[in-house]
CSV table of N, CA and C in Angstrom, one decimal:
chain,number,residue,atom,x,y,z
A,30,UNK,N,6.4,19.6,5.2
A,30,UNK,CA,7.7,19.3,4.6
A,30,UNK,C,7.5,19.1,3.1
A,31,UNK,N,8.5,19.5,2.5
A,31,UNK,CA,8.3,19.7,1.0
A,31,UNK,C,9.2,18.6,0.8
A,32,UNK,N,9.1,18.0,-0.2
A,32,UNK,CA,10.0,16.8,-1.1
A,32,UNK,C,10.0,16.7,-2.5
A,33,UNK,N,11.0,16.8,-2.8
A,33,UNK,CA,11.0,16.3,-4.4
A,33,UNK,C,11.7,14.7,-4.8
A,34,UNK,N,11.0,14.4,-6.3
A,34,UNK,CA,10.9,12.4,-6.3
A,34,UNK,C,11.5,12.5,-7.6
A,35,UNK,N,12.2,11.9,-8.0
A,35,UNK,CA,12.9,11.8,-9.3
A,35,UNK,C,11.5,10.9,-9.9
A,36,UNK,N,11.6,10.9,-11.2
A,36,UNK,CA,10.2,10.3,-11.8
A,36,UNK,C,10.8,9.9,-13.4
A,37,UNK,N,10.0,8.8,-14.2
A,37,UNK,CA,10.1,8.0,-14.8
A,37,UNK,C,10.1,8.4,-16.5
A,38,UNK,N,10.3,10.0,-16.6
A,38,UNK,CA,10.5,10.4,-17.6
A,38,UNK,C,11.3,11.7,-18.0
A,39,UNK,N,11.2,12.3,-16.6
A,39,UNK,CA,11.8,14.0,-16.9
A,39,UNK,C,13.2,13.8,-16.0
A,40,UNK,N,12.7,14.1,-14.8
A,40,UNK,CA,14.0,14.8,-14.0
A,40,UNK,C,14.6,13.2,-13.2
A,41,UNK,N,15.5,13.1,-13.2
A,41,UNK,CA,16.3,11.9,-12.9
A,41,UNK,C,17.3,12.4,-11.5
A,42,UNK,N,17.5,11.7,-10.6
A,42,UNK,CA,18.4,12.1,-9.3
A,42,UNK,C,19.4,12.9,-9.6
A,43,UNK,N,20.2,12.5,-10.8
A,43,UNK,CA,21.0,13.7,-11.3
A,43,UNK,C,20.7,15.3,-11.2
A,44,UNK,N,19.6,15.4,-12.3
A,44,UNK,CA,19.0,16.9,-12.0
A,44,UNK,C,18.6,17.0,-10.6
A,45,UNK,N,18.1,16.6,-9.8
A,45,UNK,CA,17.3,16.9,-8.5
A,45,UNK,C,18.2,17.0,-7.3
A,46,UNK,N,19.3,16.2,-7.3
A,46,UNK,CA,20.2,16.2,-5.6
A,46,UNK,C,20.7,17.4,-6.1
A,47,UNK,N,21.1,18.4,-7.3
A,47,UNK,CA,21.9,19.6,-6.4
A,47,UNK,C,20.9,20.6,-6.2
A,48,UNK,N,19.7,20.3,-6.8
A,48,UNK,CA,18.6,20.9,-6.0
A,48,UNK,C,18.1,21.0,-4.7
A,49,UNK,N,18.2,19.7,-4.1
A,49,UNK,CA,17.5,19.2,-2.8
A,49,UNK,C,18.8,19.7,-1.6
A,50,UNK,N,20.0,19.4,-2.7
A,50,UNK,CA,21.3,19.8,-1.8
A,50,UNK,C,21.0,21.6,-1.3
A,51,UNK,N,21.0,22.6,-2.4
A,51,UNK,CA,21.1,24.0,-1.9
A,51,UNK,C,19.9,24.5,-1.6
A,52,UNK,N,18.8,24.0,-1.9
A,52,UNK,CA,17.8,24.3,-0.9
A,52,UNK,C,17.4,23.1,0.2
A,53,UNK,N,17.9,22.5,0.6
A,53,UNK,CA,17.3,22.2,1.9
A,53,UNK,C,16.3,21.2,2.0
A,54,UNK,N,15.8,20.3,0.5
A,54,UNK,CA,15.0,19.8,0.1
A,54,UNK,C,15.2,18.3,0.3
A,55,UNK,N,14.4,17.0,0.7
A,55,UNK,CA,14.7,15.7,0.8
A,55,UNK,C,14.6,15.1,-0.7
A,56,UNK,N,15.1,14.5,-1.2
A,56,UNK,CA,14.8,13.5,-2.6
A,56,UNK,C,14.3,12.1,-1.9
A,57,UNK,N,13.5,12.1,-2.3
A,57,UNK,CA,12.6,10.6,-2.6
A,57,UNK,C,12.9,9.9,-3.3
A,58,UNK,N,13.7,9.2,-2.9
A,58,UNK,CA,14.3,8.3,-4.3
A,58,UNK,C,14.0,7.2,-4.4
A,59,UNK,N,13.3,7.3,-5.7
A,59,UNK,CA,12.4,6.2,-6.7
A,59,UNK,C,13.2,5.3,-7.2
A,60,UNK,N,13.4,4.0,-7.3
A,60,UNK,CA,14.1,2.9,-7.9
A,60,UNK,C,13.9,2.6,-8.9
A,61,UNK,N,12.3,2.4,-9.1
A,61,UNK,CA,11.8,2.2,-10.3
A,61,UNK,C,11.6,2.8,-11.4
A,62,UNK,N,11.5,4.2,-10.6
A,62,UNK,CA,11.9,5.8,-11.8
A,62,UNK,C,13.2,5.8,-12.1
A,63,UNK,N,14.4,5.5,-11.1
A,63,UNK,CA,15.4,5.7,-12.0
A,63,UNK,C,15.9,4.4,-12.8
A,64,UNK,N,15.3,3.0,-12.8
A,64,UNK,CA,15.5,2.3,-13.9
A,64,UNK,C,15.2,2.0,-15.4
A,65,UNK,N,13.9,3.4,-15.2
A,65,UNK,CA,12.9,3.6,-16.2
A,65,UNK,C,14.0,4.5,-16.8
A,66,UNK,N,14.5,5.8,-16.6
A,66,UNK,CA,14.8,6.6,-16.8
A,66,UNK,C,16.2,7.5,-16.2
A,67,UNK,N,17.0,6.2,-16.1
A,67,UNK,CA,18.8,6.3,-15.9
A,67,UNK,C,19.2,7.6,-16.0
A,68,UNK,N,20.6,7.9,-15.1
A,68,UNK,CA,21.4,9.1,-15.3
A,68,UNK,C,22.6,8.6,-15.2
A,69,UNK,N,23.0,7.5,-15.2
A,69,UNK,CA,24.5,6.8,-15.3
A,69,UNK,C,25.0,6.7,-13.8
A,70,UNK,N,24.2,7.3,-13.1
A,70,UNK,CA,24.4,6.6,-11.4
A,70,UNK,C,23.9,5.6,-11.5
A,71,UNK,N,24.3,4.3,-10.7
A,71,UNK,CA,24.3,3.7,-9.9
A,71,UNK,C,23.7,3.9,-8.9
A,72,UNK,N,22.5,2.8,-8.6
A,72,UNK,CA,21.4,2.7,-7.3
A,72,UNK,C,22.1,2.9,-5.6
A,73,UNK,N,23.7,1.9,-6.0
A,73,UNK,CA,24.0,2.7,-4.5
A,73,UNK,C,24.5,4.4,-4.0
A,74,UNK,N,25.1,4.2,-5.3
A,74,UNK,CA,25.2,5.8,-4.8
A,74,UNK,C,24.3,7.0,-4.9
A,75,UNK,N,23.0,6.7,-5.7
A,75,UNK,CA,21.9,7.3,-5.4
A,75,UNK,C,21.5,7.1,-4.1
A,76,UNK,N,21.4,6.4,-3.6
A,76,UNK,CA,20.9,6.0,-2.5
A,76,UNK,C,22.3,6.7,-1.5
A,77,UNK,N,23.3,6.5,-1.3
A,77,UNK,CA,24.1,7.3,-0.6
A,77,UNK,C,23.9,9.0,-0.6
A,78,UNK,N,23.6,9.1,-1.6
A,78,UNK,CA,23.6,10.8,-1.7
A,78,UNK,C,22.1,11.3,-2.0
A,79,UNK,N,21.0,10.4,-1.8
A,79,UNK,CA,19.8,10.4,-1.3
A,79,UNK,C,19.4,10.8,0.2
A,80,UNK,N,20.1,9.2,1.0
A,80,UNK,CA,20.3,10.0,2.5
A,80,UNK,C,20.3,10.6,2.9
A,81,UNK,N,21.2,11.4,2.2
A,81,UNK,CA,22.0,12.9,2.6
A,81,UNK,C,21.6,13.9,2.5
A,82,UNK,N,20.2,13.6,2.0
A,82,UNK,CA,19.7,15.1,1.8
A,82,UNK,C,18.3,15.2,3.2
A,83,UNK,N,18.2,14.1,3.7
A,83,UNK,CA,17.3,14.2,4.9
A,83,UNK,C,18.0,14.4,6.3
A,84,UNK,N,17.4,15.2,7.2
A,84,UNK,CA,17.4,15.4,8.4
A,84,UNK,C,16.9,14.4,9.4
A,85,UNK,N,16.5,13.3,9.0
A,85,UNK,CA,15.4,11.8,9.9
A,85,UNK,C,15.7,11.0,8.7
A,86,UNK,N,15.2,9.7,9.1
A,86,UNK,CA,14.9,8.5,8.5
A,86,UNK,C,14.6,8.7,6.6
A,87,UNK,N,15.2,8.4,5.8
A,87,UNK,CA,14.7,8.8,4.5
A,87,UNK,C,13.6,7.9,3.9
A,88,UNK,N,12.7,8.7,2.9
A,88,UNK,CA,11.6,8.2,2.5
A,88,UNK,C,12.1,7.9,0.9
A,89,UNK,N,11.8,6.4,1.0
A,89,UNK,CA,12.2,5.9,-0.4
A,89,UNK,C,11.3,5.1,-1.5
A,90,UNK,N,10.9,5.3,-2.5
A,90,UNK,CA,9.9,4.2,-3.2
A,90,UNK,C,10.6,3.5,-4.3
A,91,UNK,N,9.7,1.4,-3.7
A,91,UNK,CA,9.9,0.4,-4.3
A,91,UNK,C,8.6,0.4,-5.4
A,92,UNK,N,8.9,0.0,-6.8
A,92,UNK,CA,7.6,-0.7,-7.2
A,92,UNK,C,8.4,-1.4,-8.1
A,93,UNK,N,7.4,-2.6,-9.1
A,93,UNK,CA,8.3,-3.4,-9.9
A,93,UNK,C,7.2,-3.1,-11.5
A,94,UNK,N,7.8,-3.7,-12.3
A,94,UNK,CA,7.1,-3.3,-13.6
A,94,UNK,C,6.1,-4.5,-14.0
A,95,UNK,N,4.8,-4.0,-14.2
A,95,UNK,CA,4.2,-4.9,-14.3
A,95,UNK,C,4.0,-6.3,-15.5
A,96,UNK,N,4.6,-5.6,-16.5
A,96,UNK,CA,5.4,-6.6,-17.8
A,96,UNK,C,6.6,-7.0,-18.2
A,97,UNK,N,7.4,-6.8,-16.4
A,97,UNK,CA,8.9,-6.8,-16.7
A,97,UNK,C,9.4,-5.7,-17.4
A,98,UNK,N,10.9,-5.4,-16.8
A,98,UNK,CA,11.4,-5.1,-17.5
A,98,UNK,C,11.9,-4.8,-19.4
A,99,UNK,N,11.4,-5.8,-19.5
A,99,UNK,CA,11.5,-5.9,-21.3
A,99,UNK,C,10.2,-5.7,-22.1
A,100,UNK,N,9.8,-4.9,-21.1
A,100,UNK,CA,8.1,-4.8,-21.5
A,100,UNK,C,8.0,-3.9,-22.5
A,101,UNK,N,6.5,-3.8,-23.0
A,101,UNK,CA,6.2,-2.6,-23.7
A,101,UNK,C,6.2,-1.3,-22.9
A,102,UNK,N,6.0,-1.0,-21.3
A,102,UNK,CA,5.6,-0.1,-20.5
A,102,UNK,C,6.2,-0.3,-19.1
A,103,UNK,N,7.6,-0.6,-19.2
A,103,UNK,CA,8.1,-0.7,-17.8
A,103,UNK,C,7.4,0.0,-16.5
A,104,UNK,N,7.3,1.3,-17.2
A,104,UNK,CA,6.6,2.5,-15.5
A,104,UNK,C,5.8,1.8,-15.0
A,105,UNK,N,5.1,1.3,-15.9
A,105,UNK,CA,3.4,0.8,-15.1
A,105,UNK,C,3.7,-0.5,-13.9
A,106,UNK,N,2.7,-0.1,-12.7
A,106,UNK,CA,3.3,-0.8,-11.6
A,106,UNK,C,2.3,-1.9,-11.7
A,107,UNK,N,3.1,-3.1,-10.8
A,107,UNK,CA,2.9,-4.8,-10.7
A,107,UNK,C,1.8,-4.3,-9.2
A,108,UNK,N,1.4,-5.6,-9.6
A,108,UNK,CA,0.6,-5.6,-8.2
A,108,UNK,C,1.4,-5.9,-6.8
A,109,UNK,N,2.5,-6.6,-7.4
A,109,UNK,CA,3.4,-6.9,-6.1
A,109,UNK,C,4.8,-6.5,-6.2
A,110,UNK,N,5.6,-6.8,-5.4
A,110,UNK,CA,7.0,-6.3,-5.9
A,110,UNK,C,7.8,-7.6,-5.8
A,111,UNK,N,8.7,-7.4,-7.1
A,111,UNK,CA,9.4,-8.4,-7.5
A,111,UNK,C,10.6,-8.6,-6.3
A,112,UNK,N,11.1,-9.5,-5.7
A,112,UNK,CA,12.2,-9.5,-4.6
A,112,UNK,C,13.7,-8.9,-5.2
A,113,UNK,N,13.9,-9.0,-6.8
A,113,UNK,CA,15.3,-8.6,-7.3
A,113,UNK,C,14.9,-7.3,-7.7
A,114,UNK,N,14.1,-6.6,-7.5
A,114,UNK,CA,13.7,-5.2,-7.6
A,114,UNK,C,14.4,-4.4,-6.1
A,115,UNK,N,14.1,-5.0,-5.4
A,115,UNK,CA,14.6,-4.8,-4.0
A,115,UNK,C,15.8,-4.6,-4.2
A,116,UNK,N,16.2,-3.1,-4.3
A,116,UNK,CA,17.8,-3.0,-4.0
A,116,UNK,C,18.4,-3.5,-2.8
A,117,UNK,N,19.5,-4.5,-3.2
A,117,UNK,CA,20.4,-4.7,-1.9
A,117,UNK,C,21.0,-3.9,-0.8
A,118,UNK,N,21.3,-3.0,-1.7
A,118,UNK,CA,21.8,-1.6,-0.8
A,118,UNK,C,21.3,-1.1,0.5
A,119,UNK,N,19.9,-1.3,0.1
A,119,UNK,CA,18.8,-1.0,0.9
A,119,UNK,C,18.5,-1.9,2.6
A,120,UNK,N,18.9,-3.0,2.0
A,120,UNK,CA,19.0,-3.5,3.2
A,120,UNK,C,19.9,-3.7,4.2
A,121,UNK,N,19.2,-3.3,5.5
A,121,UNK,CA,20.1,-3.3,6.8
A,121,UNK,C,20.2,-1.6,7.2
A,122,UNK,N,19.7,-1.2,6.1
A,122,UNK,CA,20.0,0.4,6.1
A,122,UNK,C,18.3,1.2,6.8
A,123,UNK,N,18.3,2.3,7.7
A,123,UNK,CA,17.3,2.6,8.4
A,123,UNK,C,16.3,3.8,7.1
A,124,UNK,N,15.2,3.2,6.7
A,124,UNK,CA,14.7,3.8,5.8
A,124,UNK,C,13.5,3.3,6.2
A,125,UNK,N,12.7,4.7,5.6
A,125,UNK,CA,11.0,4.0,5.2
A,125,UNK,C,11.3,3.7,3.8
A,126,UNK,N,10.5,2.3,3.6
A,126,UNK,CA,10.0,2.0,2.2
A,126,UNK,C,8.7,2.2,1.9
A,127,UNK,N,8.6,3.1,0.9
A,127,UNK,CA,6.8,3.2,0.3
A,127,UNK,C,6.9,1.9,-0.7
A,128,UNK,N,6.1,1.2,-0.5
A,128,UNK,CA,5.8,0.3,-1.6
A,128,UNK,C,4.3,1.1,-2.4
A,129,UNK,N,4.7,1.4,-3.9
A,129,UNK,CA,3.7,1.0,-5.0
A,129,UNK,C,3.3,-0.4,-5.4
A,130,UNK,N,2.5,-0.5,-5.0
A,130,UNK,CA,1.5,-2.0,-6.0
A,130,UNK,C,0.4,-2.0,-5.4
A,131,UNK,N,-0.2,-2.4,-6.8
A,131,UNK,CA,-2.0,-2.9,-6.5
A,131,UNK,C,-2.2,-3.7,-5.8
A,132,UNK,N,-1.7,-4.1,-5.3
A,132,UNK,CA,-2.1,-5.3,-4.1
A,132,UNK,C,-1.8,-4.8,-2.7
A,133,UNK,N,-1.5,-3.7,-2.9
A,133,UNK,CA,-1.4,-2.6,-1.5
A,133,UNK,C,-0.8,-3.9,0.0
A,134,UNK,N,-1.5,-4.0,0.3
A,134,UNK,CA,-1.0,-4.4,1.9
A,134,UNK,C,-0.6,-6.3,2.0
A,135,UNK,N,-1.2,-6.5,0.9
A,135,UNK,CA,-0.8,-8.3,0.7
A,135,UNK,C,0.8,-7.6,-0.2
A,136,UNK,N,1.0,-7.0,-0.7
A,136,UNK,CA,2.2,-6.7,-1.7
A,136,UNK,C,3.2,-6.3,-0.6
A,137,UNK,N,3.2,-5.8,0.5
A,137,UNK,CA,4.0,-5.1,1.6
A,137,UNK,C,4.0,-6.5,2.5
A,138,UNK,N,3.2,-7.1,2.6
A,138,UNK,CA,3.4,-8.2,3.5
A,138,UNK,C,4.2,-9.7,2.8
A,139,UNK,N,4.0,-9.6,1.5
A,139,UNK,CA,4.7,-10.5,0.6
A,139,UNK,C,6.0,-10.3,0.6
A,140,UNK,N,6.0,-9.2,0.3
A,140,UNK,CA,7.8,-8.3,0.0
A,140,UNK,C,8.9,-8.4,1.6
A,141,UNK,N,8.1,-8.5,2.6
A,141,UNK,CA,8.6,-8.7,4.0
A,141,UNK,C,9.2,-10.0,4.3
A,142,UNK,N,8.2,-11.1,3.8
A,142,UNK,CA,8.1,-12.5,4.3
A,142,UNK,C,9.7,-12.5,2.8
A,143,UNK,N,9.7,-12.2,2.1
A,143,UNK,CA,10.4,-12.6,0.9
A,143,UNK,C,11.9,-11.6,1.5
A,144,UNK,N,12.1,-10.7,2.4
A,144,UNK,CA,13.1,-10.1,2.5
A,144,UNK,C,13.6,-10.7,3.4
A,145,UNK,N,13.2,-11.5,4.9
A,145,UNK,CA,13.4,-12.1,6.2
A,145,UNK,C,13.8,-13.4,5.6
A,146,UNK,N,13.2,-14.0,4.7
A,146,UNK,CA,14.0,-15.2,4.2
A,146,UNK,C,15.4,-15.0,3.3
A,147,UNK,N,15.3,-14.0,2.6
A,147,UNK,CA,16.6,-13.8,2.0
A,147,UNK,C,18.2,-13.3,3.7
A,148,UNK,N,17.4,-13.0,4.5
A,148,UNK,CA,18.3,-12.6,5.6
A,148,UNK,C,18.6,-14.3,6.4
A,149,UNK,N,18.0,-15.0,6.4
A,149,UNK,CA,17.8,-16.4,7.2
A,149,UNK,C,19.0,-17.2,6.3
């Protein structure tokens, strides 16, 4: 299966869903790519017309910036993911999350415990 991922300097979900739309292609939609690097959509309706371009479950990536937001280098990833990084949209909704961070599996197990208590 082939995929294309919006990324944090060039092609933004704008350019890439009427791509993914006429050929047949899933979009990977990156959160953190498109905060870096906006197209005047809105996260939910990326994420709406993200969906839509998969046949199964869609594959999506979380990461957070490792100097914040107001940093010198937003792209560069945190070791962990920030909980308001976490689009809301996202939850309750049937997706794989790829988590980016250096802290790999303590960062996925942090971001879980921190999403079950925002549900509680």
């Amino acid at each position: 299966r082939l995929t294309l991922e919006n990324d944090d300097k060039i092609y933004t979900p704008t350019d890439l869903l009427p791509l993914c739309r006429k050929a047949g292609i899933p979009l990977v939609y990156d959160a953190h790519h498109h905060r870096c690097h906006s197209d005047g959509l809105g996260i939910d309706e990326v994420t709406k017309q993200a969906k839509k371009t998969w046949n199964r479950e869609p594959l999506f990536h979380i990461s957070s910036p490792l100097e914040g937001w107001q940093g010198p280098k937003p792209n560069r990833h945190h070791d962990f993911i920030n909980r308001r990084d976490f689009p809301r949209c996202w939850e309750g909704l049937e997706l794989t999350v790829e988590v980016e961070a250096k802290a790999k599996e303590q960062a996925v197990l942090k971001l879980m415990r921190s999403l079950q208590k925002s549900r509680n």
